[in-house]
Short mmCIF file of C-alpha atoms in Angstrom, two decimals:
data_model
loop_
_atom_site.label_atom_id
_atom_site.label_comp_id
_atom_site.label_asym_id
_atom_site.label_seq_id
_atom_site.Cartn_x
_atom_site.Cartn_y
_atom_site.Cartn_z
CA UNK A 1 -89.47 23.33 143.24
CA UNK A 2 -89.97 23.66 146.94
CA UNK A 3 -86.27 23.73 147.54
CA UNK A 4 -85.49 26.41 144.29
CA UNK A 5 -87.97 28.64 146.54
CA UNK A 6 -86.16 28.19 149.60
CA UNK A 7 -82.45 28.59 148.08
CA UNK A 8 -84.25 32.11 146.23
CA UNK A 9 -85.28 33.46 149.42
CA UNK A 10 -81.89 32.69 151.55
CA UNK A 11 -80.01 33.91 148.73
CA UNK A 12 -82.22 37.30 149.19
CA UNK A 13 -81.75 37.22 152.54
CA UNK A 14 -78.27 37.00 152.07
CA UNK A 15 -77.92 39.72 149.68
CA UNK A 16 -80.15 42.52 151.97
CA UNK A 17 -78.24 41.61 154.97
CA UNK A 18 -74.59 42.24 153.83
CA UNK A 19 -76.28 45.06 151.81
CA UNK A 20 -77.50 46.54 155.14
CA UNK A 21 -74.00 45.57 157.05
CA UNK A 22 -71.73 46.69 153.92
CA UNK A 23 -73.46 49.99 153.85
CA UNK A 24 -73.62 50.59 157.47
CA UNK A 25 -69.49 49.47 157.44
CA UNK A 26 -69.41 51.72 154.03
CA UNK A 27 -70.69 54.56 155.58
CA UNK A 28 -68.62 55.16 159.08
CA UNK A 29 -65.28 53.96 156.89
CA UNK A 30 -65.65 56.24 154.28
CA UNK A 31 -66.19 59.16 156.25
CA UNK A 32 -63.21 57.81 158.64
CA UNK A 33 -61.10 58.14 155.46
CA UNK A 34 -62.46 61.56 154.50
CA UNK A 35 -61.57 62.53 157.83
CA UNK A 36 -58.10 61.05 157.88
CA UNK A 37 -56.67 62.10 154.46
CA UNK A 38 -57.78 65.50 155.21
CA UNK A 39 -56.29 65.60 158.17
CA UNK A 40 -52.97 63.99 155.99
CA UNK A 41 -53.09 67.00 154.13
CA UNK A 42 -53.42 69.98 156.46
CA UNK A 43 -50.33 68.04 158.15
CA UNK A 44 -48.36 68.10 155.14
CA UNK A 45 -49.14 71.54 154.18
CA UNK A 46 -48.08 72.86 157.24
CA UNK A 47 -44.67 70.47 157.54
CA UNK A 48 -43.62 71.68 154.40
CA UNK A 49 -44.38 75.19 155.23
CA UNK A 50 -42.55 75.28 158.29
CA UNK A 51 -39.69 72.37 157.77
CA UNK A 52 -38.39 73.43 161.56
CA UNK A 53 -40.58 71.21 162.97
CA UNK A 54 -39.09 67.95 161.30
CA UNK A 55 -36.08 68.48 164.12
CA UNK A 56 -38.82 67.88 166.55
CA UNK A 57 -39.01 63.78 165.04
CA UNK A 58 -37.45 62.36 167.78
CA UNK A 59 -40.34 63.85 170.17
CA UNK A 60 -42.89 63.42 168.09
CA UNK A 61 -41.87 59.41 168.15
CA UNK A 62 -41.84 59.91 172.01
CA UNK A 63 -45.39 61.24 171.99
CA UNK A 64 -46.35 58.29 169.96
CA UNK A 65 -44.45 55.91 171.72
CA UNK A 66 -46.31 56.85 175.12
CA UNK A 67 -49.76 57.52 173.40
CA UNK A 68 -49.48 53.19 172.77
CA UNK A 69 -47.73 52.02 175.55
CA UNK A 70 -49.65 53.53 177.68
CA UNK A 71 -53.47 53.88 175.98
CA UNK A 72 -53.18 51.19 173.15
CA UNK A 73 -51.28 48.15 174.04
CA UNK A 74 -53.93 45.71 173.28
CA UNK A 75 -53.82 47.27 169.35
CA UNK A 76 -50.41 48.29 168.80
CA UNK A 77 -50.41 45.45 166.31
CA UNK A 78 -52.39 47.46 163.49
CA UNK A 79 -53.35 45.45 160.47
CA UNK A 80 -52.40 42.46 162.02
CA UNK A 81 -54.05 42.16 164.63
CA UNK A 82 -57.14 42.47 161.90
CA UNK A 83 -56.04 39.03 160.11
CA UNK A 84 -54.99 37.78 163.26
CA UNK A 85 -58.88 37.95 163.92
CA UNK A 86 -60.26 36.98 161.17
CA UNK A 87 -58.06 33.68 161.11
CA UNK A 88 -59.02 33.41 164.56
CA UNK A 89 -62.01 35.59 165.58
CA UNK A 90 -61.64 35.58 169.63
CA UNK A 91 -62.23 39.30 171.03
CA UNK A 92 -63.91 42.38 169.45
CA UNK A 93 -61.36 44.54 168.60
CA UNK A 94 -61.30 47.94 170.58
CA UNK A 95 -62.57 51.09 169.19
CA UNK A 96 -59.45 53.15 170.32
CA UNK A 97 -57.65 51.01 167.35
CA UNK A 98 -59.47 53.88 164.96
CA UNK A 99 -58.36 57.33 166.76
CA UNK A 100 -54.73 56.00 167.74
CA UNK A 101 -54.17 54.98 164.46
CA UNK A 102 -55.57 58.28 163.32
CA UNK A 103 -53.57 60.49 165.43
CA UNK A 104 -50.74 58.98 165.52
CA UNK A 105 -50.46 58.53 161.87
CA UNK A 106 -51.05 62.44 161.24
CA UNK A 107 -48.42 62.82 164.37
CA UNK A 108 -46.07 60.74 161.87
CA UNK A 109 -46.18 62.91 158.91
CA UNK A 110 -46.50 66.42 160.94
CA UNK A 111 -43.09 65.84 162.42
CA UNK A 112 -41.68 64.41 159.09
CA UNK A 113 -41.66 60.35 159.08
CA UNK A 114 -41.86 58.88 155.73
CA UNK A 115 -45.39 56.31 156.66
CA UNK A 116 -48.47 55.50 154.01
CA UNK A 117 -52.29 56.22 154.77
CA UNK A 118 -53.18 52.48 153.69
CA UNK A 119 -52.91 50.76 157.17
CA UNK A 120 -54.28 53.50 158.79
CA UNK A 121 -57.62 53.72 156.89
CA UNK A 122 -57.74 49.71 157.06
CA UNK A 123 -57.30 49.89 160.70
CA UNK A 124 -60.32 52.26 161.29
CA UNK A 125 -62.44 50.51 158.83
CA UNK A 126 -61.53 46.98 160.56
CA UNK A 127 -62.08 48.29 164.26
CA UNK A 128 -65.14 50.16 163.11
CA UNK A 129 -66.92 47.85 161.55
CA UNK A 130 -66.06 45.17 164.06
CA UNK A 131 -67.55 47.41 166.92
CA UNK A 132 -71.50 45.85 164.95
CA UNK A 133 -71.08 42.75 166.93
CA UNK A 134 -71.90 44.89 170.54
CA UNK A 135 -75.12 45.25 168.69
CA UNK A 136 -75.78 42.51 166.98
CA UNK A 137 -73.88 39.73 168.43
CA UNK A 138 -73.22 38.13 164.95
CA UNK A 139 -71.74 34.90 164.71
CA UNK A 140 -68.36 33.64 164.32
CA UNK A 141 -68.15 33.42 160.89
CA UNK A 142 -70.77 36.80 160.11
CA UNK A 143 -67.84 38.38 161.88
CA UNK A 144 -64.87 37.26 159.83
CA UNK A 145 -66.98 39.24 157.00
CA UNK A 146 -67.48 42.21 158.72
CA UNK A 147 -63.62 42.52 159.42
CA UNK A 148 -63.00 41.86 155.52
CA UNK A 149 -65.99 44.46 155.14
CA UNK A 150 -64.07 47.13 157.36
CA UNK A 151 -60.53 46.46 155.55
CA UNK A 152 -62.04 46.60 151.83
CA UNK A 153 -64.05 49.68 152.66
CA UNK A 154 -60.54 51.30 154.24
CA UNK A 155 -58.66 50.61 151.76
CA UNK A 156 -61.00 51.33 148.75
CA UNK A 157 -62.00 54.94 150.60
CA UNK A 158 -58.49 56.25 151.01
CA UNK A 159 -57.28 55.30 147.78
CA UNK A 160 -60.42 55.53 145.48
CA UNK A 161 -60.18 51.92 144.34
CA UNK A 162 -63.42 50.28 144.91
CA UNK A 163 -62.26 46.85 143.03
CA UNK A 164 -58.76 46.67 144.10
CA UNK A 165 -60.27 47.64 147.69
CA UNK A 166 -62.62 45.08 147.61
CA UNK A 167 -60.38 41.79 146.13
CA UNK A 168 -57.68 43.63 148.50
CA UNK A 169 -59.69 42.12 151.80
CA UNK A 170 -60.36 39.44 150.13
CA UNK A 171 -56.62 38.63 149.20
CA UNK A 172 -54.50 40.14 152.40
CA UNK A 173 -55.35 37.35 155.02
CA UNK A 174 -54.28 34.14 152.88
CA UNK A 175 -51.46 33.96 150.30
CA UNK A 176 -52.52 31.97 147.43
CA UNK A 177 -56.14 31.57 148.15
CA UNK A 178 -59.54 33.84 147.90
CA UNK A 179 -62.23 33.29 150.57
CA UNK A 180 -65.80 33.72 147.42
CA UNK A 181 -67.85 33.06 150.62
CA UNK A 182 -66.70 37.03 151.01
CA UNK A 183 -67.20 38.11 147.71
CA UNK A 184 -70.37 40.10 147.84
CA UNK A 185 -70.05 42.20 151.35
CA UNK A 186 -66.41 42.69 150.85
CA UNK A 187 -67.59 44.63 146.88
CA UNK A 188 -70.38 45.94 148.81
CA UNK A 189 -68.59 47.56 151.49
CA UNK A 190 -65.92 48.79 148.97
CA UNK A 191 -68.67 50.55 146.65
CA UNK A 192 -69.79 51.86 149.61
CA UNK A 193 -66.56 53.14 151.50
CA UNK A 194 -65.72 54.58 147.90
CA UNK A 195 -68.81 56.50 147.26
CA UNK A 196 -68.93 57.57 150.65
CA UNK A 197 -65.76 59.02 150.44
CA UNK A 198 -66.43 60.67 147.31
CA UNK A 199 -69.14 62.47 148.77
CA UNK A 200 -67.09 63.89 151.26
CA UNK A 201 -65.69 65.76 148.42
CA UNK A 202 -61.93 64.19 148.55
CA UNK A 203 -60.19 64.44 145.84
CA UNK A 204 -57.99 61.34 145.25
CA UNK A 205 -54.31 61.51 142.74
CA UNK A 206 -55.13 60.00 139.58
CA UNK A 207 -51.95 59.16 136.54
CA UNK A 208 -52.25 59.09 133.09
CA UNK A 209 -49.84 56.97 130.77
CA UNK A 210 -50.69 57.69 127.50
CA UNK A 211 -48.20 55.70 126.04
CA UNK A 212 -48.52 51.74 125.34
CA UNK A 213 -46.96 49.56 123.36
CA UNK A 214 -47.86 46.63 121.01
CA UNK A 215 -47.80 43.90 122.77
CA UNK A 216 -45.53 40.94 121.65
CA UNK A 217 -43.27 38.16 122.81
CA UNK A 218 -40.47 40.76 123.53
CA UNK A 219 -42.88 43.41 124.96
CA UNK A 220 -43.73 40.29 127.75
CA UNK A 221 -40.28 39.33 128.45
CA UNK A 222 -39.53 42.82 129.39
CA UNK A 223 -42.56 42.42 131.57
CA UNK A 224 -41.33 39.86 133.28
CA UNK A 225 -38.02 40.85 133.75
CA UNK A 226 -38.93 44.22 135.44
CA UNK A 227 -41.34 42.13 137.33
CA UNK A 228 -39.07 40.25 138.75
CA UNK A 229 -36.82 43.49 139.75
CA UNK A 230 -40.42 44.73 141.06
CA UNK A 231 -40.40 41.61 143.61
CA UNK A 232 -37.21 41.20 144.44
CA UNK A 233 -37.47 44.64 145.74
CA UNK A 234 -40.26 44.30 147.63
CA UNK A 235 -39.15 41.33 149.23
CA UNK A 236 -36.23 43.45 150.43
CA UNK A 237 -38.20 46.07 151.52
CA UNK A 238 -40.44 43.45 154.15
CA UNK A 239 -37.19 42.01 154.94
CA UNK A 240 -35.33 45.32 156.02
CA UNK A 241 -38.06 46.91 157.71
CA UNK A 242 -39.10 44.16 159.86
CA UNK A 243 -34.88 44.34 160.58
CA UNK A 244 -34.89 47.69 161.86
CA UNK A 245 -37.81 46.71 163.61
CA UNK A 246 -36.52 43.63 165.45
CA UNK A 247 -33.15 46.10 165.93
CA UNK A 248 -34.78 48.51 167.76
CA UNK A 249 -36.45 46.32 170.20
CA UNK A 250 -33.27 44.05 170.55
CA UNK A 251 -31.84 47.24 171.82
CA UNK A 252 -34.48 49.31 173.66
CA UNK A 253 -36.35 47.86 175.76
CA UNK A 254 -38.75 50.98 176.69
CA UNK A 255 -40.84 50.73 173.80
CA UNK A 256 -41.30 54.60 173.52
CA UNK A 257 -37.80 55.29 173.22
CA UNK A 258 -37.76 53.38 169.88
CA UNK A 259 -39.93 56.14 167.88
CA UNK A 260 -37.77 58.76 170.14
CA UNK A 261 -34.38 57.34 168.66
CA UNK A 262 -35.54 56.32 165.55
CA UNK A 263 -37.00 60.04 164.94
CA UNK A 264 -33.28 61.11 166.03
CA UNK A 265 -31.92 59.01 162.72
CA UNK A 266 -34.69 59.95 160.43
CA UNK A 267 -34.32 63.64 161.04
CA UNK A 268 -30.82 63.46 160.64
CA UNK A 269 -31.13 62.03 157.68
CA UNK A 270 -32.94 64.77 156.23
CA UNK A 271 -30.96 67.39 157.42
CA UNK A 272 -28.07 65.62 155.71
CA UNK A 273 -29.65 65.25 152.57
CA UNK A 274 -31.23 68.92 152.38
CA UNK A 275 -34.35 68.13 150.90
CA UNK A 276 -37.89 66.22 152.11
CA UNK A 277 -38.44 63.95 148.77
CA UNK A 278 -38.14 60.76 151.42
CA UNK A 279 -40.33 61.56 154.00
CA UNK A 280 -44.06 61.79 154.06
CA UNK A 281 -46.05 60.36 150.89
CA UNK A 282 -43.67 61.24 148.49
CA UNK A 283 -46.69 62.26 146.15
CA UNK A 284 -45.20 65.09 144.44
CA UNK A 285 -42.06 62.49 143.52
CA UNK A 286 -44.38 59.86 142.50
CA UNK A 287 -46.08 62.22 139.72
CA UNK A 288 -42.83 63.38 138.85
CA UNK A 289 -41.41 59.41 137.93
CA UNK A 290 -44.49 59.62 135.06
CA UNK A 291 -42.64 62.79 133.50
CA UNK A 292 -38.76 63.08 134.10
CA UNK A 293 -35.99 61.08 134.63
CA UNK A 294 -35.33 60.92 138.37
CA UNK A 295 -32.00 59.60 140.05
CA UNK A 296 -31.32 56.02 139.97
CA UNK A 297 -31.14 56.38 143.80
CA UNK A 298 -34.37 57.40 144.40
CA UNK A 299 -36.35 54.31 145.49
CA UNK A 300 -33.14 53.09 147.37
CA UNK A 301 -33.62 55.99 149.44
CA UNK A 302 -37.67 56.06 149.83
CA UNK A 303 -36.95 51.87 151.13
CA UNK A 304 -34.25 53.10 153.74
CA UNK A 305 -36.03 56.47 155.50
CA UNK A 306 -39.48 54.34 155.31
CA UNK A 307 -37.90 51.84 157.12
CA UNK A 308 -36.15 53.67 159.35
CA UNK A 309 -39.68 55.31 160.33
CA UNK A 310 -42.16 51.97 160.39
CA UNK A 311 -39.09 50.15 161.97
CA UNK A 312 -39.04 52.39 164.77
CA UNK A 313 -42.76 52.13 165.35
CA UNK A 314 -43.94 55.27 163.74
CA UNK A 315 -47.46 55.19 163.01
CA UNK A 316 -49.01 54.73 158.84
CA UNK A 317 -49.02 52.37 156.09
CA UNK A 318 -46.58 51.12 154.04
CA UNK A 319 -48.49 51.25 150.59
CA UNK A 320 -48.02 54.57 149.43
CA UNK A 321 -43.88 54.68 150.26
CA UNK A 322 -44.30 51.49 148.13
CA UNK A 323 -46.11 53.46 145.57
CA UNK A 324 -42.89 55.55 145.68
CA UNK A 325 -40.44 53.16 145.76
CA UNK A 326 -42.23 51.05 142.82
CA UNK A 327 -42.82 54.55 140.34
CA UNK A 328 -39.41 55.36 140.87
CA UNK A 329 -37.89 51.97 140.68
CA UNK A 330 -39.78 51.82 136.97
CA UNK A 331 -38.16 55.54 136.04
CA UNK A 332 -34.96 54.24 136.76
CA UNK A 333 -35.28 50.42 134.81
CA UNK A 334 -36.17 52.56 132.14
CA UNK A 335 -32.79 53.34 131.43
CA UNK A 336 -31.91 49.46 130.99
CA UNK A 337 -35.68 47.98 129.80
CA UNK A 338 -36.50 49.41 126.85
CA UNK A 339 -40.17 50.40 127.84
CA UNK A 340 -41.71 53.62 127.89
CA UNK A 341 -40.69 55.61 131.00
CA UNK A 342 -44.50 55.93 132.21
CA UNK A 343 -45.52 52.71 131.60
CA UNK A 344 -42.50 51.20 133.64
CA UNK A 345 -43.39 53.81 136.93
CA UNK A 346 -46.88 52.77 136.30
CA UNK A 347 -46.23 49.16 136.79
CA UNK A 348 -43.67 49.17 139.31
CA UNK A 349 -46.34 51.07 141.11
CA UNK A 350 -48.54 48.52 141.50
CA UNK A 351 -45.69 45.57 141.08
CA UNK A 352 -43.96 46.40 144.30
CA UNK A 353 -46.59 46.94 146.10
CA UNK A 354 -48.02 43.46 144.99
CA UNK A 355 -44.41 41.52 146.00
CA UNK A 356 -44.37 43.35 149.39
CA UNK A 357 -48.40 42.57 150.60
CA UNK A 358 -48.88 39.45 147.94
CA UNK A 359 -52.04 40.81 146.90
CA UNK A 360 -51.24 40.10 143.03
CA UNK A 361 -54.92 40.81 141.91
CA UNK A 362 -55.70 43.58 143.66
CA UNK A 363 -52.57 45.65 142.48
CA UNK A 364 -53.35 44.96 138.76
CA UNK A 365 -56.97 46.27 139.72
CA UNK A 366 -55.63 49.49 141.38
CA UNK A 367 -53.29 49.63 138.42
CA UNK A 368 -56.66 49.67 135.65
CA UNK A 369 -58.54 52.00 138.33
CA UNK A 370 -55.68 54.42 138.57
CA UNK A 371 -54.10 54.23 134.93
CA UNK A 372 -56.61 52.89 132.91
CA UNK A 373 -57.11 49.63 131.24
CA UNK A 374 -55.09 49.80 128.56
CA UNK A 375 -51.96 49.04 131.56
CA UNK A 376 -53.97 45.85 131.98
CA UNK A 377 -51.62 43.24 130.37
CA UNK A 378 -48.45 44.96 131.35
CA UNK A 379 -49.30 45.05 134.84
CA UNK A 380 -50.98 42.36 135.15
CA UNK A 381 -47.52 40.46 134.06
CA UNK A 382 -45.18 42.32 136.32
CA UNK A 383 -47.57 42.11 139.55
CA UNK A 384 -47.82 38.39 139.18
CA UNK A 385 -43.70 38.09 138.55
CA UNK A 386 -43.71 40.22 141.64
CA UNK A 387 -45.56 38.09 143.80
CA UNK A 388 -44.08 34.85 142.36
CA UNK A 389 -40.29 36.12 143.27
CA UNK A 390 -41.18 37.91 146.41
CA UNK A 391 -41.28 34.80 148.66
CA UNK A 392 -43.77 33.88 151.38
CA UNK A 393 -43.02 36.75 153.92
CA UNK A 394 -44.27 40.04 153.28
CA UNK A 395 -45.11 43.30 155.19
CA UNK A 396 -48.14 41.85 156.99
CA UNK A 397 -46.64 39.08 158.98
CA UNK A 398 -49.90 37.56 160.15
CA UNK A 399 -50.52 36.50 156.30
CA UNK A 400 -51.30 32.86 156.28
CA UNK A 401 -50.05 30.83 153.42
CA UNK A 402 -53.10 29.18 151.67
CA UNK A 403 -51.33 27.61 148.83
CA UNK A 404 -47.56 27.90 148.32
CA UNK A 405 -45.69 29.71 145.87
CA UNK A 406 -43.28 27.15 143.43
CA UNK A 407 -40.56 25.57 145.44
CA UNK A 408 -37.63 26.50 143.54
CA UNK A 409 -37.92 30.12 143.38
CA UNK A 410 -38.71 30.46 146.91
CA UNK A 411 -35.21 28.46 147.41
CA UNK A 412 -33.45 30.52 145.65
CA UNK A 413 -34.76 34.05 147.09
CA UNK A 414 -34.66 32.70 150.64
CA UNK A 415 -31.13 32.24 150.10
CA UNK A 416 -30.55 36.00 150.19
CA UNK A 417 -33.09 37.13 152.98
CA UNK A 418 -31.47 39.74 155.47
#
């Protein structure tokens, strides 16, 4: 009886402490996200209103080349420097993580880069939240969770996922394997970033697929096989961009020439093409894959000026260009997988996204939160296939593997990495 009481009142303890610290974490992160994706907008708005400025690229990368090499060496690494820590919690990580990442992000879609939002609000939920221990001087392990804390809160806010933001920090660090030590503040501090947000007024894109079909043994093999397209793609897309990456330094060695040069090709490629589909979030294409047939090309082109941007050490995520590259991806397997159009963006939304980051779970969560539960099933099947044939490296390269994927189909993708 004696030690029921006890185990009752640490488990309350418990649960009002990472209340307390979730909320706190909820709080700043949320309104860091409100912050950042209206920022994202006014940017947007006024690129496309005045498309001049995109020939100014190549000095907005200069800007943001200087603005790191000279202010923010020490967290030029983003979102990897966050699993870096929580693998190996050494140093507090700076608060200048949050308004670098912030400005130069906005720099990045001003000027016309094609970048995400999703590192960029998990980077100032991370560094926020981790700036608790000057106060509190938690322990070693209290501050692993208050780094998982600051990423689920980022990612829920910007996104308005408050379960796929929450199994999303628990999921990023490890491949294969769930930390339930972090269950509760990570969901806390998700709820919390969410709602937060919310109040802020922000008004996050939400997709409706109103048609499903019954599901049956073909229905699943379909599944599967646009799953595996789904992950064989997003393999690619880790592969090339961390190639463009690796080219750039290979062959500049000032590191703020790189965004200079690299905003020379991205530009050009615009001007080429005559139209801004590619850069930015793509948003307005991503709605449009739920409604028309798009080109076949599209997603082929979202992977090579996203690269081209991230490569060259432009500043944003890479979630939302996957959101692109996956909804379009689907629109265009539609033509070949006899699935409904919007059901196919709608998974290869989530699918690609879940190859690339091999966060499995917390795409098919994002996929109920943003399309409804009925896409359960269906993406559920193709985000697993996804992760299963996107082998072991991904777009955050400080990932850890917990538990390997099967042995043969990692042979046989390895085979064709860049």
């Amino acid at each position: 009886m004696n030690f029921s009481t006890k185990e009752l009142f640490a488990v309350i303890n418990y649960t009002l402490k990472w209340i307390l610290i979730a909320s706190i974490i909820g709080i700043f992160s949320g309104s860091a996200s409100a912050l950042f994706l209206l920022s994202l907008d006014a940017a947007t708005s006024w690129r496309e209103d005045h498309l001049w400025i995109i020939a100014l690229l190549p000095l907005g990368g200069l800007l943001i080349g200087l603005m790191y090499h000279y202010l923010g060496k020490e967290v030029e690494r983003g979102s990897n420097l966050l699993i870096d820590e929580i693998h190996n919690p050494t140093k507090v990580i700076h608060f200048k993580m949050a308004p670098l990442i912030l400005l130069g992000t906005v720099a990045t879609h001003l000027f016309g880069g094609s970048a995400g939002r999703e590192g960029t609000a998990v980077q100032m939920g991370g560094s926020i939240g981790d700036q608790l221990n000057h106060i509190f001087k938690f322990t070693k392990e209290d501050r692993i969770l208050i780094l998982i804390c600051g990423i689920s809160a980022g990612f829920a806010s910007v996104f308005g996922t408050p379960l796929a933001g929450a199994v999303f920090g628990l999921e990023v660090y490890f491949i294969g394997k769930l930390s339930y030590s972090a269950i509760f503040p990570s969901f806390m501090a998700a709820v919390a970033g969410d709602y937060v947000c919310d109040l802020w007024n922000i008004q996050h894109t939400h997709y409706a697929i109103i048609s499903f079909p019954e599901i049956d043994s073909l229905i699943i093999l379909y599944c599967i096989l646009a799953g595996i397209a789904f992950g064989l793609t997003g393999k690619f897309f880790a592969h090339f961009t961390h190639f463009i990456s690796n080219f750039y330094k290979g062959k500049i060695k000032y590191p703020p020439l790189r965004p200079a040069i690299g905003g020379c090709v991205v530009a050009l490629g615009v001007w080429i093409l005559g139209a801004t589909d590619y850069i930015g979030l793509g948003i307005p294409v991503i709605e449009a894959s739920f409604k028309e047939q798009l080109p076949v090309y599209a997603f082929a082109l979202k992977i090579l000026f996203t690269s081209l941007t991230l490569g060259a050490a432009f500043k944003g995520g890479e979630v939302t260009p996957l959101f692109f590259i996956g909804a379009t991806l689907g629109n265009a397997l539609a033509l070949i997988i006899p699935l409904p159009m919007p059901l196919l963006a709608g998974m290869g939304f989530a699918a690609v996204f879940a190859g690339a980051a091999n966060t499995p779970l917390a795409t098919t969560f994002m996929a109920i939160e943003l399309f409804g539960a009925e896409i359960g099933i269906f993406a559920g099947i193709a985000c697993v296939t996804s992760y299963l044939f996107s082998g072991h490296f991904g777009i955050y390269s400080s990932q850890v593997t917990g538990a390997s994927k099967p042995s043969s189909a990692d042979k046989i993708l390895d085979n064709n990495d860049l």
